[in-house]
Short mmCIF file of C-alpha atoms and ligand atoms in Angstrom, two decimals:
data_model
loop_
_atom_site.label_atom_id
_atom_site.label_comp_id
_atom_site.label_asym_id
_atom_site.label_seq_id
_atom_site.Cartn_x
_atom_site.Cartn_y
_atom_site.Cartn_z
CA MET U 1491 138.48 84.19 68.19
CA THR U 1492 139.91 80.76 69.06
CA GLU U 1493 138.45 77.92 67.04
CA ALA U 1494 135.36 76.33 68.56
CA LYS U 1495 135.55 72.96 70.32
CA ARG U 1496 132.65 70.49 70.18
CA ALA U 1497 130.70 68.67 72.85
CA SER U 1498 127.58 66.58 72.65
CA MET U 1499 124.82 65.50 74.96
CA ILE U 1500 122.00 62.97 74.57
CA LEU U 1501 118.70 63.48 76.32
CA ASP U 1502 116.22 60.66 76.76
CA LYS U 1503 113.11 60.68 78.91
CA ASN U 1504 113.97 57.20 80.13
CA PHE U 1505 117.43 58.19 81.47
CA ARG U 1506 115.95 59.45 84.70
CA VAL U 1507 118.25 60.27 87.65
CA GLY U 1508 115.52 61.26 90.08
CA ASP U 1509 113.09 63.94 91.16
CA VAL U 1510 114.47 67.26 92.28
CA ASP U 1511 113.45 67.90 95.87
CA ASP U 1512 112.54 71.59 96.01
CA ARG U 1513 114.72 71.87 99.12
CA LEU U 1514 117.78 71.54 96.86
CA TYR U 1515 117.59 75.33 96.48
CA GLY U 1516 117.75 76.17 100.17
CA ALA U 1517 119.93 78.81 101.82
CA PHE U 1518 121.40 79.59 105.21
CA ILE U 1519 121.29 82.47 107.66
CA GLU U 1520 123.60 82.43 110.64
CA HIS U 1521 124.01 84.85 113.53
CA LEU U 1522 127.26 85.94 111.94
CA GLY U 1523 128.53 89.34 110.85
CA ARG U 1524 125.84 91.37 109.10
CA ALA U 1525 123.70 88.43 107.91
CA ILE U 1526 120.92 89.37 110.31
CA TYR U 1527 121.75 92.77 111.77
CA GLY U 1528 122.08 95.12 108.79
CA GLY U 1529 121.10 92.27 106.44
CA ILE U 1530 117.62 90.84 106.76
CA TYR U 1531 116.84 92.93 109.87
CA GLU U 1532 117.53 96.62 110.23
CA PRO U 1533 114.91 98.59 112.18
CA GLY U 1534 115.00 102.22 111.18
CA HIS U 1535 116.17 101.50 107.63
CA ALA U 1536 114.06 103.31 105.03
CA ALA U 1537 113.02 99.96 103.53
CA ALA U 1538 112.26 98.25 106.86
CA ASP U 1539 108.74 97.28 107.90
CA ALA U 1540 107.31 97.52 111.41
CA LYS U 1541 109.16 94.33 112.39
CA GLY U 1542 112.46 95.72 111.15
CA PHE U 1543 112.59 93.40 108.12
CA ARG U 1544 114.23 95.05 105.13
CA GLN U 1545 111.72 94.83 102.29
CA ASP U 1546 114.38 95.43 99.64
CA VAL U 1547 116.22 92.32 100.87
CA LEU U 1548 112.99 90.37 101.22
CA GLY U 1549 112.13 91.18 97.60
CA LEU U 1550 115.46 89.78 96.39
CA VAL U 1551 115.03 86.69 98.57
CA LYS U 1552 111.48 86.09 97.37
CA ASP U 1553 112.56 86.33 93.74
CA LEU U 1554 114.90 83.41 94.44
CA LYS U 1555 111.99 81.22 95.62
CA VAL U 1556 114.13 79.87 98.47
CA PRO U 1557 112.33 76.79 99.81
CA VAL U 1558 114.17 76.42 103.15
CA VAL U 1559 116.57 78.51 105.22
CA ARG U 1560 118.88 76.89 107.76
CA TYR U 1561 119.28 78.77 111.07
CA PRO U 1562 120.87 79.90 113.46
CA GLY U 1563 124.25 78.38 112.54
CA GLY U 1564 126.82 77.26 111.62
CA ASN U 1565 129.56 77.51 114.18
CA PHE U 1566 127.39 79.98 116.08
CA VAL U 1567 124.89 77.32 117.12
CA SER U 1568 127.48 75.35 119.07
CA GLY U 1569 127.66 78.06 121.72
CA TYR U 1570 124.09 79.37 121.50
CA ASN U 1571 121.40 79.35 124.15
CA TRP U 1572 118.23 79.58 122.08
CA GLU U 1573 116.34 80.71 125.19
CA ASP U 1574 118.37 83.97 125.10
CA GLY U 1575 116.51 84.99 121.95
CA ILE U 1576 112.88 84.56 123.09
CA GLY U 1577 110.53 86.68 125.18
CA PRO U 1578 110.59 90.42 125.85
CA ARG U 1579 113.58 92.04 124.19
CA GLU U 1580 114.51 94.11 127.21
CA ASN U 1581 115.17 90.90 129.17
CA ARG U 1582 117.40 89.32 126.56
CA PRO U 1583 121.10 89.09 127.47
CA SER U 1584 124.01 90.30 125.38
CA ARG U 1585 126.59 87.53 125.13
CA LEU U 1586 130.13 86.99 123.99
CA GLU U 1587 129.76 85.10 120.73
CA LEU U 1588 132.82 82.88 120.74
CA ALA U 1589 132.65 81.31 117.28
CA TRP U 1590 133.00 84.63 115.46
CA ARG U 1591 134.40 86.72 118.31
CA SER U 1592 131.55 89.22 118.34
CA ILE U 1593 128.79 90.43 120.64
CA GLU U 1594 125.36 88.87 120.19
CA THR U 1595 122.63 91.15 121.50
CA ASN U 1596 119.87 88.59 121.00
CA GLU U 1597 117.61 91.34 119.74
CA PHE U 1598 116.72 88.92 116.94
CA GLY U 1599 115.87 85.37 117.93
CA LEU U 1600 113.81 82.31 117.11
CA ASN U 1601 110.38 83.96 116.84
CA GLU U 1602 111.70 86.88 114.82
CA PHE U 1603 113.29 84.37 112.48
CA MET U 1604 110.02 82.48 112.12
CA ASP U 1605 108.23 85.75 111.32
CA TRP U 1606 110.87 86.50 108.71
CA VAL U 1607 110.54 82.99 107.27
CA ASP U 1608 106.80 83.61 106.82
CA ALA U 1609 107.46 86.95 105.19
CA ALA U 1610 109.98 85.37 102.81
CA ASN U 1611 107.60 82.53 101.80
CA THR U 1612 110.10 79.94 102.95
CA GLU U 1613 110.51 77.35 105.70
CA ALA U 1614 112.97 76.99 108.56
CA VAL U 1615 115.60 74.31 109.01
CA MET U 1616 116.53 74.56 112.69
CA ALA U 1617 119.90 73.50 114.08
CA VAL U 1618 120.29 72.54 117.74
CA ASN U 1619 123.35 73.06 119.89
CA LEU U 1620 125.19 69.80 120.48
CA GLY U 1621 128.45 71.61 121.23
CA SER U 1622 128.14 73.42 124.55
CA ARG U 1623 124.75 71.81 125.25
CA GLY U 1624 122.86 68.59 124.67
CA ILE U 1625 119.65 66.60 125.04
CA ASP U 1626 117.78 68.97 127.33
CA GLY U 1627 118.15 72.13 125.25
CA ALA U 1628 117.32 70.10 122.13
CA ARG U 1629 114.12 68.56 123.44
CA ASN U 1630 112.97 71.86 124.91
CA ILE U 1631 113.35 73.81 121.68
CA VAL U 1632 111.29 71.17 119.82
CA GLU U 1633 108.61 71.45 122.52
CA TYR U 1634 108.69 75.25 122.32
CA CYS U 1635 108.40 75.26 118.53
CA ASN U 1636 106.18 72.30 117.73
CA HIS U 1637 104.05 71.27 120.71
CA PRO U 1638 100.56 72.82 120.49
CA LYS U 1639 99.88 73.78 124.12
CA GLY U 1640 99.51 72.77 127.75
CA THR U 1641 103.18 72.34 128.70
CA TYR U 1642 105.79 74.71 130.08
CA TRP U 1643 107.60 75.41 126.79
CA SER U 1644 104.56 75.41 124.48
CA ASP U 1645 102.67 77.72 126.81
CA LEU U 1646 105.70 79.98 126.99
CA ARG U 1647 105.63 80.25 123.19
CA LYS U 1648 101.94 81.16 123.41
CA LYS U 1649 102.76 83.75 126.05
CA HIS U 1650 105.32 85.17 123.62
CA GLY U 1651 102.53 85.75 121.11
CA TYR U 1652 102.67 82.56 119.01
CA ALA U 1653 99.47 80.61 119.66
CA THR U 1654 100.02 78.33 116.69
CA PRO U 1655 103.08 76.10 116.84
CA HIS U 1656 105.85 76.83 114.38
CA ASN U 1657 105.79 73.17 113.26
CA ILE U 1658 109.39 73.07 112.12
CA ASN U 1659 109.90 69.85 110.20
CA LEU U 1660 113.64 69.62 109.59
CA TRP U 1661 116.24 69.68 112.39
CA CYS U 1662 120.05 69.58 112.25
CA LEU U 1663 121.75 67.69 115.07
CA GLY U 1664 124.54 70.20 115.69
CA ASN U 1665 127.02 71.64 113.23
CA GLU U 1666 130.42 70.45 111.96
CA MET U 1667 131.08 68.47 115.11
CA ASP U 1668 134.19 66.88 113.51
CA GLY U 1669 135.99 70.24 113.42
CA SER U 1670 138.55 71.16 116.08
CA TRP U 1671 137.35 74.79 115.79
CA GLN U 1672 133.86 73.81 116.87
CA ILE U 1673 132.75 74.58 120.43
CA GLY U 1674 132.26 71.12 121.93
CA HIS U 1675 134.15 69.34 119.13
CA LYS U 1676 133.73 65.59 119.43
CA THR U 1677 135.14 62.34 118.15
CA ALA U 1678 132.87 60.40 115.80
CA GLU U 1679 132.00 58.00 118.64
CA GLU U 1680 131.17 60.82 121.05
CA TYR U 1681 129.14 62.69 118.46
CA GLY U 1682 127.36 59.57 117.21
CA ARG U 1683 126.17 58.83 120.75
CA ILE U 1684 124.95 62.35 121.58
CA ALA U 1685 123.32 62.78 118.17
CA CYS U 1686 121.49 59.49 118.64
CA GLU U 1687 120.27 60.34 122.14
CA ALA U 1688 119.35 63.97 121.38
CA GLY U 1689 117.58 62.97 118.15
CA LYS U 1690 115.72 60.17 119.92
CA VAL U 1691 114.36 62.53 122.56
CA MET U 1692 113.51 65.25 120.00
CA ARG U 1693 111.47 62.61 118.15
CA MET U 1694 109.75 61.64 121.41
CA VAL U 1695 108.54 65.24 121.62
CA ASP U 1696 107.48 65.34 117.96
CA PRO U 1697 107.61 62.04 116.04
CA SER U 1698 106.94 63.79 112.74
CA ILE U 1699 110.25 65.69 112.53
CA GLU U 1700 113.07 64.85 110.12
CA LEU U 1701 116.68 64.78 111.33
CA VAL U 1702 120.00 65.67 109.70
CA VAL U 1703 123.11 64.23 111.33
CA CYS U 1704 126.50 65.92 110.87
CA GLY U 1705 128.81 64.47 108.27
CA SER U 1706 132.31 65.86 107.73
CA SER U 1707 132.98 69.60 107.52
CA ASN U 1708 134.67 68.95 104.19
CA SER U 1709 136.22 66.08 102.29
CA LYS U 1710 139.76 67.15 103.30
CA MET U 1711 139.15 66.39 106.98
CA HIS U 1712 141.54 63.63 108.07
CA THR U 1713 138.59 61.80 109.66
CA PHE U 1714 136.63 61.71 106.36
CA PRO U 1715 134.97 59.30 105.46
CA GLU U 1716 135.44 57.19 108.59
CA TRP U 1717 133.51 59.89 110.47
CA GLU U 1718 130.40 59.24 108.36
CA ALA U 1719 130.66 55.49 108.83
CA VAL U 1720 131.00 55.69 112.63
CA VAL U 1721 128.34 58.38 113.07
CA LEU U 1722 125.88 56.41 110.93
CA GLU U 1723 126.63 53.22 112.86
CA HIS U 1724 125.17 55.04 115.87
CA THR U 1725 122.35 56.91 114.17
CA TYR U 1726 121.30 55.02 111.04
CA ASP U 1727 117.87 53.96 112.25
CA LEU U 1728 117.07 57.40 113.64
CA VAL U 1729 118.15 60.03 111.11
CA ASP U 1730 116.96 60.85 107.62
CA TYR U 1731 119.90 62.76 106.14
CA ILE U 1732 123.63 63.23 106.62
CA SER U 1733 125.18 66.65 106.01
CA LEU U 1734 128.01 67.69 103.67
CA HIS U 1735 129.77 71.08 103.59
CA THR U 1736 132.12 72.45 100.93
CA TYR U 1737 133.65 75.83 100.11
CA PHE U 1738 135.88 76.49 97.13
CA GLY U 1739 138.42 79.26 96.55
CA ASN U 1740 140.85 80.57 93.96
CA GLN U 1741 143.69 81.63 96.22
CA ASP U 1742 146.26 80.69 93.55
CA ASN U 1743 144.48 82.74 90.90
CA ASP U 1744 144.30 79.71 88.64
CA THR U 1745 140.92 79.93 86.93
CA ALA U 1746 141.14 76.57 85.14
CA ASN U 1747 141.84 74.78 88.41
CA PHE U 1748 139.21 76.81 90.27
CA LEU U 1749 136.54 75.83 87.73
CA ALA U 1750 137.56 72.18 88.03
CA GLN U 1751 136.83 72.04 91.76
CA SER U 1752 133.24 70.94 91.29
CA VAL U 1753 134.67 67.63 90.09
CA GLY U 1754 135.83 67.25 93.70
CA MET U 1755 132.27 67.99 94.82
CA ASP U 1756 131.02 65.15 92.59
CA ASP U 1757 133.53 62.81 94.24
CA PHE U 1758 132.55 64.00 97.72
CA ILE U 1759 128.86 63.35 97.06
CA ASN U 1760 129.51 59.95 95.53
CA THR U 1761 131.74 58.89 98.43
CA VAL U 1762 129.19 59.92 101.06
CA ILE U 1763 126.49 58.00 99.18
CA SER U 1764 128.78 54.95 99.17
CA VAL U 1765 129.36 55.23 102.92
CA CYS U 1766 125.62 55.55 103.59
CA ASP U 1767 124.98 52.46 101.52
CA TYR U 1768 127.85 50.59 103.15
CA VAL U 1769 126.30 51.15 106.57
CA LYS U 1770 122.91 50.23 105.12
CA ALA U 1771 124.30 46.90 103.95
CA LYS U 1772 126.13 46.32 107.22
CA LYS U 1773 122.93 46.88 109.16
CA ARG U 1774 120.86 44.81 106.73
CA SER U 1775 118.58 47.84 106.60
CA ASN U 1776 115.85 48.65 104.10
CA LYS U 1777 116.15 52.33 104.85
CA THR U 1778 118.16 54.71 102.65
CA ILE U 1779 119.91 57.74 104.10
CA ASN U 1780 119.90 60.74 101.79
CA LEU U 1781 122.19 63.77 101.70
CA SER U 1782 121.76 67.31 102.96
CA PHE U 1783 124.46 69.48 101.36
CA ASP U 1784 123.61 72.19 103.84
CA GLU U 1785 126.63 74.47 103.30
CA TRP U 1786 128.16 75.06 99.90
CA ASN U 1787 129.61 78.07 98.11
CA VAL U 1788 132.77 79.90 97.12
CA TRP U 1789 134.48 81.41 100.18
CA TYR U 1790 137.96 82.92 100.22
CA HIS U 1791 137.89 86.59 99.19
CA SER U 1792 137.17 87.89 102.67
CA HIS U 1793 139.62 85.83 104.72
CA GLU U 1794 142.19 88.61 105.14
CA ALA U 1795 139.68 91.39 105.77
CA THR U 1796 137.87 89.25 108.35
CA ALA U 1797 141.13 88.68 110.23
CA GLN U 1798 141.61 92.47 110.51
CA VAL U 1799 138.20 93.14 112.08
CA GLU U 1800 138.16 94.27 115.69
CA PRO U 1801 136.76 91.47 117.92
CA TRP U 1802 133.81 91.83 120.28
CA THR U 1803 131.69 94.21 118.27
CA THR U 1804 128.09 93.78 117.18
CA ALA U 1805 127.42 92.75 113.57
CA PRO U 1806 131.03 93.18 112.36
CA PRO U 1807 131.57 93.18 108.55
CA ILE U 1808 133.06 89.69 108.36
CA LEU U 1809 132.96 86.99 105.67
CA GLU U 1810 131.80 89.63 103.18
CA ASP U 1811 133.07 88.04 99.98
CA VAL U 1812 132.60 90.23 96.92
CA TYR U 1813 131.90 87.69 94.22
CA THR U 1814 133.45 87.79 90.78
CA PHE U 1815 132.23 86.54 87.44
CA GLU U 1816 134.37 83.38 87.70
CA ASP U 1817 132.81 82.66 91.11
CA ALA U 1818 129.39 82.64 89.40
CA LEU U 1819 130.67 80.00 86.99
CA VAL U 1820 131.90 77.86 89.89
CA VAL U 1821 128.56 78.25 91.65
CA GLY U 1822 126.88 77.19 88.39
CA CYS U 1823 129.09 74.08 88.25
CA MET U 1824 128.29 73.31 91.90
CA LEU U 1825 124.56 73.56 91.19
CA ILE U 1826 125.02 71.12 88.32
CA SER U 1827 126.89 68.75 90.69
CA LEU U 1828 123.95 68.83 93.11
CA LEU U 1829 121.45 68.20 90.31
CA LYS U 1830 123.47 65.31 88.89
CA ARG U 1831 122.83 63.41 92.14
CA ALA U 1832 119.31 64.69 92.76
CA ASP U 1833 118.37 61.07 93.42
CA ARG U 1834 120.24 61.26 96.75
CA VAL U 1835 120.95 64.93 97.49
CA LYS U 1836 117.56 66.04 98.74
CA ILE U 1837 118.48 69.21 100.62
CA ALA U 1838 121.14 71.81 99.91
CA CYS U 1839 121.75 75.25 101.38
CA LEU U 1840 123.77 77.90 99.63
CA ALA U 1841 125.84 79.39 102.44
CA GLN U 1842 124.77 81.94 103.12
CA LEU U 1843 121.98 84.28 101.96
CA VAL U 1844 122.71 87.89 102.89
CA ASN U 1845 126.05 89.73 103.36
CA VAL U 1846 127.96 86.75 104.78
CA ILE U 1847 129.39 84.83 101.78
CA ALA U 1848 126.11 85.62 100.12
CA PRO U 1849 124.30 86.21 96.83
CA ILE U 1850 122.66 89.32 98.31
CA MET U 1851 124.68 92.24 99.66
CA THR U 1852 123.53 95.29 101.57
CA ARG U 1853 125.03 98.41 102.98
CA THR U 1854 123.79 99.09 106.48
CA GLY U 1855 121.65 102.16 105.94
CA GLY U 1856 122.08 101.80 102.17
CA ASP U 1857 120.97 99.73 99.20
CA ALA U 1858 120.71 96.00 98.58
CA TRP U 1859 122.08 94.42 95.40
CA ARG U 1860 122.64 91.09 93.67
CA GLN U 1861 126.13 89.61 93.62
CA THR U 1862 127.28 87.64 90.57
CA ILE U 1863 126.47 84.28 92.19
CA TYR U 1864 122.85 85.35 92.68
CA TYR U 1865 122.09 84.57 89.05
CA PRO U 1866 123.00 80.88 88.61
CA TYR U 1867 121.27 80.22 91.93
CA LEU U 1868 118.19 82.09 90.70
CA HIS U 1869 118.13 80.23 87.40
CA ALA U 1870 118.48 76.81 88.99
CA SER U 1871 115.79 77.58 91.53
CA LEU U 1872 113.35 78.89 88.92
CA TYR U 1873 113.98 76.43 86.10
CA GLY U 1874 115.55 73.42 87.81
CA ARG U 1875 112.44 71.87 89.30
CA GLY U 1876 111.05 68.57 88.09
CA TYR U 1877 113.20 65.51 87.39
CA VAL U 1878 116.81 65.25 86.29
CA LEU U 1879 117.95 63.37 83.21
CA GLN U 1880 121.16 61.35 83.21
CA PRO U 1881 123.67 63.61 81.44
CA VAL U 1882 125.16 61.46 78.68
CA ILE U 1883 127.94 63.77 77.54
CA GLU U 1884 130.94 63.62 75.26
CA SER U 1885 133.26 66.52 75.88
CA PRO U 1886 136.89 67.44 75.40
CA VAL U 1887 138.75 67.39 78.69
CA TYR U 1888 141.67 69.23 80.28
CA ASP U 1889 144.09 68.74 83.15
CA SER U 1890 144.53 71.38 85.83
CA LYS U 1891 146.85 71.61 88.83
CA ASP U 1892 144.69 69.37 91.04
CA PHE U 1893 142.39 67.58 88.59
CA THR U 1894 142.70 65.42 85.50
CA ASP U 1895 140.22 64.82 82.69
CA VAL U 1896 138.04 67.77 83.61
CA PRO U 1897 135.24 68.03 81.05
CA ILE U 1898 135.14 71.38 79.25
CA LEU U 1899 131.36 71.01 79.19
CA GLU U 1900 129.62 70.72 82.55
CA ALA U 1901 125.91 70.20 81.98
CA VAL U 1902 122.70 68.68 83.20
CA SER U 1903 119.05 68.92 82.21
CA VAL U 1904 115.82 69.03 84.16
CA VAL U 1905 112.36 68.15 82.90
CA ASN U 1906 109.29 69.90 84.19
CA GLU U 1907 106.55 67.50 83.11
CA GLU U 1908 103.70 69.66 84.37
CA ASP U 1909 104.58 72.55 82.10
CA ASP U 1910 106.13 70.48 79.28
CA GLU U 1911 109.43 72.29 79.81
CA LEU U 1912 112.99 71.09 79.53
CA THR U 1913 115.97 73.12 80.73
CA VAL U 1914 119.64 72.54 80.04
CA PHE U 1915 122.15 74.13 82.44
CA ALA U 1916 125.63 74.26 80.93
CA VAL U 1917 129.03 75.77 81.71
CA ASN U 1918 131.77 76.07 79.12
CA ARG U 1919 134.92 75.83 81.24
CA ASP U 1920 137.24 76.69 78.36
CA LEU U 1921 139.13 79.93 78.97
CA GLU U 1922 139.39 80.80 75.30
CA ALA U 1923 137.42 78.59 72.94
CA PRO U 1924 133.70 78.67 72.32
CA LEU U 1925 132.00 75.30 72.51
CA ARG U 1926 129.75 73.98 69.79
CA PHE U 1927 127.08 72.22 71.84
CA GLU U 1928 125.04 69.56 70.07
CA CYS U 1929 122.28 67.91 72.01
CA ARG U 1930 120.13 65.06 70.70
CA LEU U 1931 116.58 65.58 71.92
CA GLY U 1932 115.48 62.04 71.05
CA ASN U 1933 112.07 61.46 72.58
CA PHE U 1934 111.37 65.13 73.23
CA PRO U 1935 109.73 65.86 69.88
CA ASN U 1936 108.29 69.27 69.09
CA TYR U 1937 110.34 71.15 71.67
CA GLU U 1938 111.52 74.63 70.81
CA VAL U 1939 113.87 77.07 72.49
CA VAL U 1940 112.02 79.59 74.64
CA GLU U 1941 115.10 81.39 75.89
CA HIS U 1942 118.86 80.93 75.97
CA ILE U 1943 120.18 82.85 78.96
CA THR U 1944 123.93 83.43 79.08
CA MET U 1945 126.35 84.95 81.55
CA THR U 1946 129.71 85.94 80.14
CA HIS U 1947 132.21 88.69 80.84
CA THR U 1948 135.53 89.77 79.42
CA ASP U 1949 136.96 90.09 82.94
CA VAL U 1950 136.80 87.02 85.18
CA LYS U 1951 137.28 89.29 88.20
CA ALA U 1952 134.35 91.57 87.32
CA HIS U 1953 131.87 92.01 90.17
CA ASN U 1954 128.80 94.00 91.20
CA THR U 1955 128.80 96.79 93.75
CA GLU U 1956 126.24 99.14 95.28
CA THR U 1957 127.17 101.81 92.73
CA ASN U 1958 127.61 99.41 89.80
CA PRO U 1959 125.08 96.67 90.54
CA TYR U 1960 124.52 95.54 86.95
CA ASN U 1961 128.11 95.00 85.85
CA VAL U 1962 127.75 91.23 85.71
CA VAL U 1963 124.25 90.15 84.75
CA PRO U 1964 122.69 87.43 82.63
CA LYS U 1965 121.33 88.25 79.21
CA SER U 1966 118.83 86.45 76.98
CA GLU U 1967 121.25 86.59 74.09
CA GLY U 1968 122.31 83.00 73.44
CA ASN U 1969 121.86 81.45 70.00
CA ALA U 1970 120.44 78.02 70.92
CA ALA U 1971 118.05 76.64 68.31
CA VAL U 1972 116.36 73.34 67.54
CA ASP U 1973 116.89 71.77 64.14
CA GLY U 1974 115.00 68.49 63.74
CA ASP U 1975 115.82 66.49 66.85
CA MET U 1976 119.05 68.41 67.51
CA LEU U 1977 119.46 71.31 69.89
CA GLU U 1978 122.46 73.36 68.86
CA ALA U 1979 124.18 76.32 70.46
CA LEU U 1980 127.54 78.01 70.53
CA LEU U 1981 128.53 78.40 74.17
CA ALA U 1982 130.87 81.34 74.69
CA PRO U 1983 134.23 80.68 76.38
CA LEU U 1984 133.78 80.85 80.17
CA SER U 1985 130.02 81.05 80.14
CA TRP U 1986 126.99 80.01 82.19
CA ASN U 1987 124.09 78.96 79.99
CA VAL U 1988 120.46 78.19 80.68
CA ILE U 1989 118.70 76.85 77.59
CA ARG U 1990 114.97 76.73 78.21
CA LEU U 1991 112.85 74.60 75.90
CA ALA U 1992 109.13 74.01 75.85
CA LYS U 1993 106.81 71.81 73.87
CA THR U 1994 105.39 73.63 70.90
CA LYS U 1995 101.76 74.48 71.51
CA LYS U 1996 99.98 73.39 68.32
O1 LIG C 919 129.15 79.46 106.71
C1 LIG C 919 130.24 79.88 107.47
C2 LIG C 919 130.75 78.80 108.39
O2 LIG C 919 131.30 77.76 107.64
C3 LIG C 919 129.72 78.09 109.25
O3 LIG C 919 129.45 78.77 110.41
C4 LIG C 919 130.37 76.80 109.55
O4 LIG C 919 129.44 75.75 109.74
C5 LIG C 919 131.29 76.54 108.37
O5 LIG C 919 132.56 76.20 108.74
#
């Protein structure tokens, strides 16, 4: 084996980044491909309940403790009439779905989604259409969902069987409106104005709602970060969050460079924070805008297959990335990036949840299984709640094609004060060398290792399938141990590590 490298970390209770908002572990379900039809909803499937919700999928979702799920898009929302998906099913129209070139039957709509959200123990994040539509559709959907009774839209909801309002708290003002591919694509000025007016009227209907305004679709957009500055000039006083989206890929089959991409995510987050604070200063405002990283993941495996799929079919198998072991490491690094700025990133949605670039895969009529990326997401959601400590790290670095000084060790730790627990999430990016990890526990006396979960594999391209669902799985086989005030572990080359510590009960 290659000789071990060394990296160190210092933990101190007083180096506090911020509290983790539970919504950092959100996900996303779009009317896209088989996310809904054949994914979460498949009437007639052996595991489906009376509402058509697949219980096998629900079980996997519930295990993840997903706090929020964004819906119904994505690009889909910019051409969607939400009214098509309510009321008696036999009256719902089938429509050409232009964003993904499919047929939307509208068999599943807003109320079905809210039923599913209840069943999954989660909450909805609702996006409104500011592409093909505007203020009217936006105010009406808030009235339909959140107004108790006595008006046209609230009484219609009651007539549809929902006496109690859905009370959806978080609303996205459109989706990726900076993108030329978006139905109703706008300039920053145009979008800033419509977002401001639509948001204003939505708040008139329900003053308690929170609003997310669209930031850039990714940091490579030529309008980034001017887009954020202009949009916030128009909306600063109204909105609560600005969105960020990022997808990574390994098209060049360069694992070292692929693993380094989360460094770009750090830069993206830090730049958006700077822009928010620039506008804050310019407006002499006391209000702080936080970040909603409401689409993030690895996405590239399925590009070619998606291009081959026949258009204008219902629930086509598109964007069905089969995730590899190295993708799980990248997802782990991305989770660490989100946690490192937990002071400002308050919402994040892994895109997406089922079948479409997702941690959970199904076969229509068949089984459901966990993809490789399911596991880091699970671990972060289960053990990454509390407050984040400033990662003070010394690590060897490397240069890759697109990045310089990439730390071999990517790590962060989260304290759960209630349960006296401390968790370190760590990725060893080195392709060959193990990493001797030495972590000073300082003012965390009497903590011991409860579990050291690791994910490693000899094949970076290894993946899980319906017939081989446990090929890439985490194991509780790490060797982390506490000696005095030092936590020590040998992190395997290319590994995801979750070191769980708890205060000794004496
Ligand atoms: O998540 C898939 C797509 O990626 C979404 O529809 C869109 O918002 C983004 O470009």
